Short mmCIF file of N, CA and C in Angstrom, two decimals:
data_model
loop_
_atom_site.label_atom_id
_atom_site.label_comp_id
_atom_site.label_asym_id
_atom_site.label_seq_id
_atom_site.Cartn_x
_atom_site.Cartn_y
_atom_site.Cartn_z
N MET A 1 -34.88 -4.33 9.79
CA MET A 1 -34.28 -3.61 10.89
C MET A 1 -34.71 -2.15 10.84
N ARG A 2 -34.82 -1.58 12.01
CA ARG A 2 -35.25 -0.18 12.09
C ARG A 2 -34.08 0.75 11.79
N PRO A 3 -34.37 1.94 11.24
CA PRO A 3 -33.31 2.92 10.98
C PRO A 3 -32.62 3.34 12.28
N PHE A 4 -31.37 3.75 12.16
CA PHE A 4 -30.61 4.24 13.31
C PHE A 4 -30.26 5.70 13.08
N SER A 5 -30.50 6.53 14.09
CA SER A 5 -30.24 7.97 13.98
C SER A 5 -29.33 8.43 15.10
N ALA A 6 -28.61 9.50 14.80
CA ALA A 6 -27.79 10.18 15.81
C ALA A 6 -27.82 11.66 15.47
N ASP A 7 -27.79 12.50 16.49
CA ASP A 7 -27.80 13.94 16.24
C ASP A 7 -26.84 14.65 17.18
N ILE A 8 -26.54 15.88 16.81
CA ILE A 8 -25.66 16.71 17.62
C ILE A 8 -26.12 18.16 17.50
N TYR A 9 -26.16 18.85 18.63
CA TYR A 9 -26.56 20.26 18.65
C TYR A 9 -25.32 21.11 18.49
N LEU A 10 -25.41 22.10 17.60
CA LEU A 10 -24.26 22.94 17.29
C LEU A 10 -24.39 24.37 17.80
N GLY A 11 -25.53 24.73 18.30
CA GLY A 11 -25.74 26.14 18.63
C GLY A 11 -26.12 26.86 17.35
N LYS A 12 -25.24 27.69 16.85
CA LYS A 12 -25.48 28.39 15.58
C LYS A 12 -24.19 28.36 14.77
N ALA A 13 -23.93 27.24 14.15
CA ALA A 13 -22.70 27.06 13.38
C ALA A 13 -22.94 27.38 11.91
N LEU A 14 -22.03 28.13 11.33
CA LEU A 14 -22.13 28.46 9.91
C LEU A 14 -20.89 28.03 9.15
N SER A 15 -19.78 27.83 9.84
CA SER A 15 -18.55 27.47 9.13
C SER A 15 -18.58 25.99 8.72
N ARG A 16 -17.99 25.73 7.58
CA ARG A 16 -17.93 24.38 7.04
C ARG A 16 -17.08 23.47 7.95
N GLU A 17 -16.05 24.04 8.56
CA GLU A 17 -15.17 23.25 9.44
C GLU A 17 -15.93 22.72 10.65
N SER A 18 -16.78 23.56 11.25
CA SER A 18 -17.53 23.09 12.41
C SER A 18 -18.55 22.03 12.00
N LEU A 19 -19.14 22.17 10.82
CA LEU A 19 -20.07 21.14 10.34
C LEU A 19 -19.34 19.82 10.07
N LEU A 20 -18.15 19.90 9.48
CA LEU A 20 -17.40 18.69 9.20
C LEU A 20 -16.92 18.00 10.48
N SER A 21 -16.52 18.78 11.47
CA SER A 21 -16.10 18.15 12.73
C SER A 21 -17.29 17.50 13.44
N ALA A 22 -18.46 18.13 13.36
CA ALA A 22 -19.66 17.51 13.93
C ALA A 22 -20.02 16.23 13.17
N CYS A 23 -19.88 16.26 11.85
CA CYS A 23 -20.15 15.06 11.05
C CYS A 23 -19.16 13.94 11.38
N ARG A 24 -17.92 14.30 11.65
CA ARG A 24 -16.94 13.29 12.02
C ARG A 24 -17.34 12.60 13.33
N LEU A 25 -17.78 13.39 14.31
CA LEU A 25 -18.23 12.81 15.58
C LEU A 25 -19.44 11.90 15.38
N LEU A 26 -20.39 12.37 14.59
CA LEU A 26 -21.58 11.56 14.33
C LEU A 26 -21.23 10.28 13.58
N ALA A 27 -20.35 10.39 12.59
CA ALA A 27 -19.95 9.21 11.81
C ALA A 27 -19.25 8.19 12.70
N GLU A 28 -18.40 8.66 13.61
CA GLU A 28 -17.73 7.74 14.53
C GLU A 28 -18.74 7.03 15.42
N ARG A 29 -19.70 7.77 15.92
CA ARG A 29 -20.71 7.20 16.81
C ARG A 29 -21.56 6.16 16.08
N VAL A 30 -22.03 6.52 14.89
CA VAL A 30 -22.91 5.61 14.14
C VAL A 30 -22.13 4.40 13.62
N SER A 31 -20.94 4.62 13.08
CA SER A 31 -20.19 3.48 12.55
C SER A 31 -19.74 2.54 13.66
N PHE A 32 -19.46 3.06 14.85
CA PHE A 32 -19.15 2.18 15.99
C PHE A 32 -20.34 1.27 16.29
N TRP A 33 -21.54 1.85 16.30
CA TRP A 33 -22.74 1.06 16.57
C TRP A 33 -22.96 0.02 15.47
N LEU A 34 -22.80 0.44 14.20
CA LEU A 34 -23.00 -0.49 13.08
C LEU A 34 -22.01 -1.64 13.13
N GLU A 35 -20.74 -1.33 13.40
CA GLU A 35 -19.73 -2.38 13.46
C GLU A 35 -19.99 -3.33 14.63
N LYS A 36 -20.42 -2.77 15.75
CA LYS A 36 -20.71 -3.60 16.91
C LYS A 36 -21.86 -4.57 16.62
N GLN A 37 -22.85 -4.11 15.86
CA GLN A 37 -23.98 -4.95 15.51
C GLN A 37 -23.68 -5.87 14.33
N GLY A 38 -22.61 -5.57 13.57
CA GLY A 38 -22.27 -6.38 12.41
C GLY A 38 -23.22 -6.17 11.25
N ILE A 39 -23.62 -4.91 11.03
CA ILE A 39 -24.57 -4.62 9.95
C ILE A 39 -24.00 -3.56 9.02
N VAL A 40 -24.56 -3.51 7.82
CA VAL A 40 -24.20 -2.52 6.81
C VAL A 40 -25.44 -1.69 6.49
N TRP A 41 -25.24 -0.57 5.81
CA TRP A 41 -26.34 0.35 5.51
C TRP A 41 -26.36 0.67 4.02
N GLN A 42 -27.53 1.16 3.56
CA GLN A 42 -27.67 1.45 2.14
C GLN A 42 -28.35 2.79 1.87
N TYR A 43 -28.89 3.43 2.87
CA TYR A 43 -29.64 4.67 2.69
C TYR A 43 -29.21 5.64 3.78
N LEU A 44 -28.89 6.87 3.39
CA LEU A 44 -28.40 7.89 4.33
C LEU A 44 -29.23 9.15 4.18
N VAL A 45 -29.65 9.71 5.30
CA VAL A 45 -30.37 10.99 5.31
C VAL A 45 -29.65 11.92 6.28
N VAL A 46 -29.30 13.10 5.78
CA VAL A 46 -28.71 14.14 6.62
C VAL A 46 -29.75 15.23 6.75
N ARG A 47 -30.13 15.53 7.99
CA ARG A 47 -31.12 16.58 8.24
C ARG A 47 -30.45 17.71 9.01
N LEU A 48 -30.57 18.92 8.46
CA LEU A 48 -30.01 20.10 9.09
C LEU A 48 -31.15 20.97 9.59
N ASP A 49 -31.15 21.26 10.87
CA ASP A 49 -32.14 22.17 11.44
C ASP A 49 -31.54 23.56 11.49
N LEU A 50 -32.10 24.45 10.68
CA LEU A 50 -31.66 25.84 10.62
C LEU A 50 -32.61 26.69 11.44
N GLU A 51 -32.37 27.97 11.46
CA GLU A 51 -33.29 28.88 12.16
C GLU A 51 -34.59 28.96 11.38
N GLY A 52 -35.62 28.33 11.88
CA GLY A 52 -36.94 28.42 11.26
C GLY A 52 -37.24 27.41 10.18
N GLU A 53 -36.28 26.61 9.74
CA GLU A 53 -36.56 25.62 8.70
C GLU A 53 -35.67 24.39 8.90
N SER A 54 -36.03 23.35 8.19
CA SER A 54 -35.27 22.11 8.26
C SER A 54 -35.00 21.63 6.83
N LEU A 55 -33.75 21.29 6.54
CA LEU A 55 -33.36 20.79 5.23
C LEU A 55 -32.96 19.33 5.35
N SER A 56 -33.36 18.53 4.36
CA SER A 56 -33.05 17.11 4.37
C SER A 56 -32.34 16.73 3.07
N PHE A 57 -31.28 15.93 3.19
CA PHE A 57 -30.49 15.51 2.04
C PHE A 57 -30.37 13.99 2.04
N PRO A 58 -31.25 13.30 1.32
CA PRO A 58 -31.18 11.83 1.29
C PRO A 58 -30.23 11.33 0.20
N ARG A 59 -29.59 10.20 0.46
CA ARG A 59 -28.75 9.52 -0.52
C ARG A 59 -29.05 8.02 -0.44
N ARG A 60 -29.36 7.43 -1.60
CA ARG A 60 -29.58 5.99 -1.68
C ARG A 60 -28.45 5.40 -2.53
N PHE A 61 -27.89 4.30 -2.08
CA PHE A 61 -26.78 3.66 -2.76
C PHE A 61 -27.23 2.33 -3.34
N SER A 62 -26.64 1.97 -4.47
CA SER A 62 -27.04 0.73 -5.13
C SER A 62 -26.54 -0.50 -4.38
N ARG A 63 -25.46 -0.35 -3.61
CA ARG A 63 -24.92 -1.46 -2.83
C ARG A 63 -24.86 -1.07 -1.37
N ALA A 64 -24.84 -2.07 -0.52
CA ALA A 64 -24.69 -1.82 0.92
C ALA A 64 -23.33 -1.20 1.18
N GLN A 65 -23.29 -0.27 2.12
CA GLN A 65 -22.06 0.47 2.41
C GLN A 65 -21.44 -0.01 3.72
N ASN A 66 -20.14 -0.01 3.74
CA ASN A 66 -19.37 -0.36 4.92
C ASN A 66 -19.53 0.74 5.97
N PRO A 67 -19.61 0.41 7.25
CA PRO A 67 -19.74 1.46 8.27
C PRO A 67 -18.61 2.48 8.24
N GLY A 68 -17.42 2.07 7.85
CA GLY A 68 -16.29 2.99 7.80
C GLY A 68 -16.39 4.05 6.73
N SER A 69 -17.26 3.88 5.75
CA SER A 69 -17.38 4.86 4.66
C SER A 69 -18.38 5.96 4.96
N LEU A 70 -18.96 5.96 6.13
CA LEU A 70 -20.01 6.93 6.46
C LEU A 70 -19.50 8.36 6.43
N TYR A 71 -18.34 8.62 7.03
CA TYR A 71 -17.83 9.99 7.06
C TYR A 71 -17.51 10.48 5.65
N PHE A 72 -17.01 9.61 4.80
CA PHE A 72 -16.72 9.98 3.41
C PHE A 72 -17.98 10.51 2.71
N HIS A 73 -19.10 9.84 2.90
CA HIS A 73 -20.35 10.27 2.27
C HIS A 73 -20.90 11.54 2.93
N LEU A 74 -20.77 11.64 4.24
CA LEU A 74 -21.21 12.87 4.93
C LEU A 74 -20.40 14.07 4.46
N LYS A 75 -19.12 13.88 4.32
CA LYS A 75 -18.24 14.96 3.87
C LYS A 75 -18.64 15.43 2.47
N GLY A 76 -18.99 14.50 1.60
CA GLY A 76 -19.44 14.87 0.26
C GLY A 76 -20.71 15.69 0.28
N ILE A 77 -21.64 15.34 1.15
CA ILE A 77 -22.89 16.09 1.26
C ILE A 77 -22.62 17.49 1.81
N ILE A 78 -21.84 17.59 2.87
CA ILE A 78 -21.56 18.88 3.51
C ILE A 78 -20.79 19.80 2.57
N ASN A 79 -19.85 19.27 1.81
CA ASN A 79 -19.07 20.11 0.90
C ASN A 79 -19.90 20.70 -0.22
N ASP A 80 -21.03 20.08 -0.55
CA ASP A 80 -21.90 20.60 -1.62
C ASP A 80 -22.92 21.61 -1.13
N LEU A 81 -22.98 21.87 0.17
CA LEU A 81 -24.03 22.73 0.73
C LEU A 81 -23.74 24.21 0.57
N ARG A 82 -24.82 24.97 0.39
CA ARG A 82 -24.81 26.43 0.47
C ARG A 82 -25.88 26.78 1.50
N LEU A 83 -25.45 27.13 2.69
CA LEU A 83 -26.40 27.33 3.78
C LEU A 83 -26.83 28.78 3.88
N PRO A 84 -28.15 29.03 3.91
CA PRO A 84 -28.65 30.40 4.02
C PRO A 84 -28.59 30.96 5.44
N SER A 85 -28.59 30.08 6.44
CA SER A 85 -28.57 30.54 7.83
C SER A 85 -27.81 29.53 8.69
N PRO A 86 -27.46 29.90 9.92
CA PRO A 86 -26.68 29.00 10.78
C PRO A 86 -27.40 27.69 11.09
N VAL A 87 -26.62 26.64 11.26
CA VAL A 87 -27.15 25.31 11.57
C VAL A 87 -27.20 25.15 13.08
N GLU A 88 -28.37 24.74 13.57
CA GLU A 88 -28.53 24.52 15.00
C GLU A 88 -28.32 23.06 15.38
N LYS A 89 -28.71 22.14 14.49
CA LYS A 89 -28.61 20.72 14.81
C LYS A 89 -28.43 19.91 13.53
N ILE A 90 -27.61 18.87 13.61
CA ILE A 90 -27.42 17.93 12.50
C ILE A 90 -27.91 16.57 12.98
N THR A 91 -28.73 15.93 12.16
CA THR A 91 -29.19 14.57 12.44
C THR A 91 -28.85 13.70 11.24
N ILE A 92 -28.21 12.57 11.48
CA ILE A 92 -27.99 11.62 10.39
C ILE A 92 -28.75 10.34 10.72
N THR A 93 -29.33 9.77 9.68
CA THR A 93 -30.09 8.53 9.81
C THR A 93 -29.60 7.56 8.75
N VAL A 94 -29.29 6.35 9.18
CA VAL A 94 -28.92 5.30 8.23
C VAL A 94 -30.05 4.28 8.22
N ASP A 95 -30.38 3.83 7.03
CA ASP A 95 -31.48 2.88 6.86
C ASP A 95 -31.04 1.84 5.84
N GLY A 96 -31.92 0.91 5.56
CA GLY A 96 -31.56 -0.20 4.68
C GLY A 96 -30.55 -1.08 5.39
N LEU A 97 -30.73 -1.22 6.69
CA LEU A 97 -29.78 -1.98 7.50
C LEU A 97 -30.01 -3.48 7.32
N ARG A 98 -28.91 -4.20 7.21
CA ARG A 98 -28.98 -5.66 7.14
C ARG A 98 -27.64 -6.23 7.59
N PRO A 99 -27.63 -7.49 7.95
CA PRO A 99 -26.37 -8.09 8.40
C PRO A 99 -25.30 -8.01 7.30
N ALA A 100 -24.09 -7.76 7.73
CA ALA A 100 -22.98 -7.69 6.77
C ALA A 100 -22.81 -9.06 6.13
N PRO A 101 -22.61 -9.09 4.81
CA PRO A 101 -22.46 -10.38 4.15
C PRO A 101 -21.16 -11.05 4.58
N ALA A 102 -21.25 -12.33 4.88
CA ALA A 102 -20.06 -13.10 5.24
C ALA A 102 -19.44 -13.66 3.98
N ARG A 103 -18.16 -13.40 3.81
CA ARG A 103 -17.46 -13.89 2.63
C ARG A 103 -16.19 -14.59 3.07
N GLN A 104 -15.76 -15.47 2.23
CA GLN A 104 -14.47 -16.12 2.46
C GLN A 104 -13.38 -15.09 2.24
N LEU A 105 -12.44 -15.01 3.16
CA LEU A 105 -11.33 -14.09 2.98
C LEU A 105 -10.49 -14.54 1.81
N SER A 106 -10.03 -13.60 1.04
CA SER A 106 -9.26 -13.90 -0.15
C SER A 106 -7.82 -13.45 0.04
N PHE A 107 -6.89 -14.30 -0.33
CA PHE A 107 -5.49 -13.90 -0.28
C PHE A 107 -5.13 -13.04 -1.48
N PHE A 108 -5.91 -13.12 -2.52
CA PHE A 108 -5.62 -12.40 -3.74
C PHE A 108 -6.76 -11.43 -4.02
N GLY A 109 -6.45 -10.20 -4.40
CA GLY A 109 -7.47 -9.21 -4.73
C GLY A 109 -8.10 -9.53 -6.07
N GLY A 110 -8.72 -8.60 -6.71
CA GLY A 110 -9.21 -8.69 -8.07
C GLY A 110 -9.88 -9.98 -8.48
N GLN A 111 -11.09 -10.23 -8.01
CA GLN A 111 -11.79 -11.43 -8.45
C GLN A 111 -12.34 -11.26 -9.87
N ASP A 112 -12.56 -10.03 -10.30
CA ASP A 112 -13.12 -9.77 -11.61
C ASP A 112 -12.08 -9.03 -12.45
N PRO A 113 -11.42 -9.72 -13.40
CA PRO A 113 -10.37 -9.07 -14.19
C PRO A 113 -10.90 -7.91 -15.04
N ALA A 114 -12.13 -8.00 -15.53
CA ALA A 114 -12.69 -6.91 -16.34
C ALA A 114 -12.86 -5.65 -15.50
N ARG A 115 -13.28 -5.82 -14.26
CA ARG A 115 -13.43 -4.67 -13.36
C ARG A 115 -12.07 -4.04 -13.07
N GLU A 116 -11.06 -4.86 -12.88
CA GLU A 116 -9.72 -4.34 -12.63
C GLU A 116 -9.23 -3.53 -13.83
N GLY A 117 -9.51 -4.00 -15.03
CA GLY A 117 -9.11 -3.27 -16.23
C GLY A 117 -9.81 -1.93 -16.35
N ARG A 118 -11.11 -1.91 -16.08
CA ARG A 118 -11.85 -0.64 -16.12
C ARG A 118 -11.34 0.33 -15.07
N LEU A 119 -11.02 -0.20 -13.91
CA LEU A 119 -10.50 0.65 -12.84
C LEU A 119 -9.16 1.25 -13.23
N ARG A 120 -8.29 0.46 -13.82
CA ARG A 120 -6.98 0.99 -14.26
C ARG A 120 -7.15 2.07 -15.32
N GLU A 121 -8.09 1.88 -16.25
CA GLU A 121 -8.34 2.89 -17.28
C GLU A 121 -8.87 4.18 -16.67
N ALA A 122 -9.79 4.06 -15.72
CA ALA A 122 -10.35 5.25 -15.07
C ALA A 122 -9.28 5.99 -14.28
N LEU A 123 -8.42 5.27 -13.59
CA LEU A 123 -7.34 5.91 -12.84
C LEU A 123 -6.34 6.59 -13.78
N ALA A 124 -6.06 5.95 -14.90
CA ALA A 124 -5.14 6.56 -15.87
C ALA A 124 -5.73 7.85 -16.43
N ALA A 125 -7.03 7.83 -16.75
CA ALA A 125 -7.68 9.04 -17.27
C ALA A 125 -7.70 10.14 -16.22
N ALA A 126 -7.97 9.78 -14.98
CA ALA A 126 -8.00 10.78 -13.91
C ALA A 126 -6.61 11.36 -13.66
N SER A 127 -5.58 10.53 -13.74
CA SER A 127 -4.23 11.05 -13.52
C SER A 127 -3.76 11.93 -14.67
N MET A 128 -4.33 11.74 -15.86
CA MET A 128 -4.01 12.64 -16.98
C MET A 128 -4.63 14.02 -16.75
N VAL A 129 -5.85 14.03 -16.22
CA VAL A 129 -6.55 15.29 -15.97
C VAL A 129 -5.98 15.99 -14.74
N TYR A 130 -5.69 15.22 -13.69
CA TYR A 130 -5.17 15.76 -12.42
C TYR A 130 -3.82 15.11 -12.12
N PRO A 131 -2.75 15.57 -12.76
CA PRO A 131 -1.46 14.92 -12.53
C PRO A 131 -0.98 15.12 -11.09
N GLY A 132 -0.51 14.03 -10.51
CA GLY A 132 0.02 14.07 -9.15
C GLY A 132 -1.02 14.00 -8.06
N ALA A 133 -2.30 14.08 -8.40
CA ALA A 133 -3.35 14.06 -7.38
C ALA A 133 -3.93 12.67 -7.16
N VAL A 134 -3.79 11.78 -8.13
CA VAL A 134 -4.34 10.44 -8.02
C VAL A 134 -3.26 9.50 -7.50
N ILE A 135 -3.50 8.96 -6.31
CA ILE A 135 -2.55 8.02 -5.70
C ILE A 135 -3.33 6.77 -5.33
N THR A 136 -2.85 5.63 -5.78
CA THR A 136 -3.53 4.38 -5.44
C THR A 136 -3.08 3.91 -4.06
N GLY A 137 -3.91 3.13 -3.43
CA GLY A 137 -3.58 2.62 -2.11
C GLY A 137 -2.36 1.72 -2.12
N SER A 138 -2.15 1.00 -3.21
CA SER A 138 -0.99 0.11 -3.27
C SER A 138 0.32 0.89 -3.29
N ALA A 139 0.27 2.15 -3.71
CA ALA A 139 1.47 2.97 -3.69
C ALA A 139 1.83 3.40 -2.27
N LEU A 140 0.87 3.39 -1.38
CA LEU A 140 1.10 3.82 -0.01
C LEU A 140 1.43 2.67 0.93
N ALA A 141 0.86 1.53 0.69
CA ALA A 141 1.01 0.40 1.60
C ALA A 141 2.21 -0.46 1.18
N PRO A 142 2.76 -1.22 2.12
CA PRO A 142 3.83 -2.15 1.74
C PRO A 142 3.26 -3.25 0.85
N SER A 143 4.12 -3.87 0.09
CA SER A 143 3.67 -4.91 -0.83
C SER A 143 3.20 -6.14 -0.06
N ARG A 144 2.43 -6.95 -0.73
CA ARG A 144 1.95 -8.18 -0.11
C ARG A 144 3.12 -9.08 0.26
N ARG A 145 4.14 -9.08 -0.57
CA ARG A 145 5.33 -9.88 -0.30
C ARG A 145 5.96 -9.48 1.02
N GLU A 146 6.10 -8.17 1.25
CA GLU A 146 6.68 -7.69 2.50
C GLU A 146 5.83 -8.07 3.70
N ILE A 147 4.52 -7.98 3.54
CA ILE A 147 3.63 -8.33 4.65
C ILE A 147 3.74 -9.81 4.98
N MET A 148 3.75 -10.66 3.95
CA MET A 148 3.84 -12.10 4.17
C MET A 148 5.20 -12.48 4.76
N LEU A 149 6.27 -11.85 4.28
CA LEU A 149 7.59 -12.15 4.81
C LEU A 149 7.73 -11.70 6.26
N ALA A 150 6.98 -10.69 6.66
CA ALA A 150 7.04 -10.22 8.04
C ALA A 150 6.53 -11.29 9.01
N PHE A 151 5.68 -12.20 8.54
CA PHE A 151 5.21 -13.28 9.40
C PHE A 151 6.33 -14.29 9.70
N TYR A 152 7.24 -14.46 8.76
CA TYR A 152 8.28 -15.47 8.90
C TYR A 152 9.62 -14.90 9.35
N ASP A 153 9.86 -13.64 9.12
CA ASP A 153 11.13 -13.02 9.44
C ASP A 153 10.92 -11.96 10.52
N PRO A 154 11.20 -12.28 11.78
CA PRO A 154 10.92 -11.32 12.85
C PRO A 154 11.77 -10.06 12.78
N TRP A 155 12.88 -10.11 12.05
CA TRP A 155 13.75 -8.94 11.95
C TRP A 155 13.33 -8.00 10.83
N ARG A 156 12.39 -8.41 10.03
CA ARG A 156 12.04 -7.65 8.83
C ARG A 156 11.52 -6.26 9.15
N ARG A 157 10.75 -6.09 10.20
CA ARG A 157 10.15 -4.80 10.52
C ARG A 157 10.96 -4.00 11.54
N SER A 158 12.04 -4.56 12.04
CA SER A 158 12.83 -3.81 13.01
C SER A 158 13.79 -2.88 12.29
N CYS A 159 14.36 -1.95 13.02
CA CYS A 159 15.31 -1.00 12.42
C CYS A 159 16.54 -1.73 11.89
N ARG A 160 17.03 -2.71 12.65
CA ARG A 160 18.22 -3.44 12.25
C ARG A 160 17.95 -4.27 11.00
N GLY A 161 16.75 -4.83 10.92
CA GLY A 161 16.42 -5.69 9.80
C GLY A 161 15.96 -4.95 8.57
N ALA A 162 15.76 -3.62 8.65
CA ALA A 162 15.26 -2.87 7.50
C ALA A 162 16.25 -2.88 6.36
N ASN A 163 17.56 -2.78 6.67
CA ASN A 163 18.56 -2.81 5.61
C ASN A 163 18.71 -4.21 5.04
N GLN A 164 18.49 -5.23 5.86
CA GLN A 164 18.57 -6.60 5.37
C GLN A 164 17.43 -6.91 4.42
N ALA A 165 16.29 -6.25 4.60
CA ALA A 165 15.14 -6.50 3.72
C ALA A 165 15.44 -6.07 2.31
N GLU A 166 16.35 -5.12 2.14
CA GLU A 166 16.70 -4.65 0.81
C GLU A 166 17.89 -5.42 0.23
N GLY A 167 18.36 -6.44 0.96
CA GLY A 167 19.43 -7.25 0.43
C GLY A 167 20.80 -6.89 0.98
N ARG A 168 20.91 -5.89 1.82
CA ARG A 168 22.19 -5.50 2.39
C ARG A 168 22.34 -6.13 3.76
N MET A 169 23.46 -6.70 4.01
CA MET A 169 23.74 -7.29 5.31
C MET A 169 24.54 -6.29 6.14
N GLU A 170 24.27 -6.24 7.43
CA GLU A 170 25.01 -5.33 8.31
C GLU A 170 26.22 -6.02 8.87
#
């Protein structure tokens, strides 16, 4: 498959906020196209056109990336930049395009117990270094039990049924 590119003209932007907002727009545009086509990407190039010169920042990933992760990677590249002059245009190109792998949906996470253990150790080490800054997704989302019970109990997600979910009857 051929690479896909998108660009946006900024005039003469120097602030990091304007670059990040432009990257957000580009990421939305490109990831919409990728999702519509059902493809994933593995190679990213960010090209910044400055006054009189052009800078290119390529990133190659060992695994294919989900279209939704594009802004995350763009943000990492932009946050590391030290720009000598204003940016006139940003172009992003994704390559290494291929159809998204079809997998059987799993009701249970963690197919590799060793990977889960390494992940828990890394999170524990990071939370020791940065206390309060490391939050896992499971701490934010409702439990699987609550999600599954919501299919069978129509009152579970309503205001009236919220107290019943904790065992209290009204």
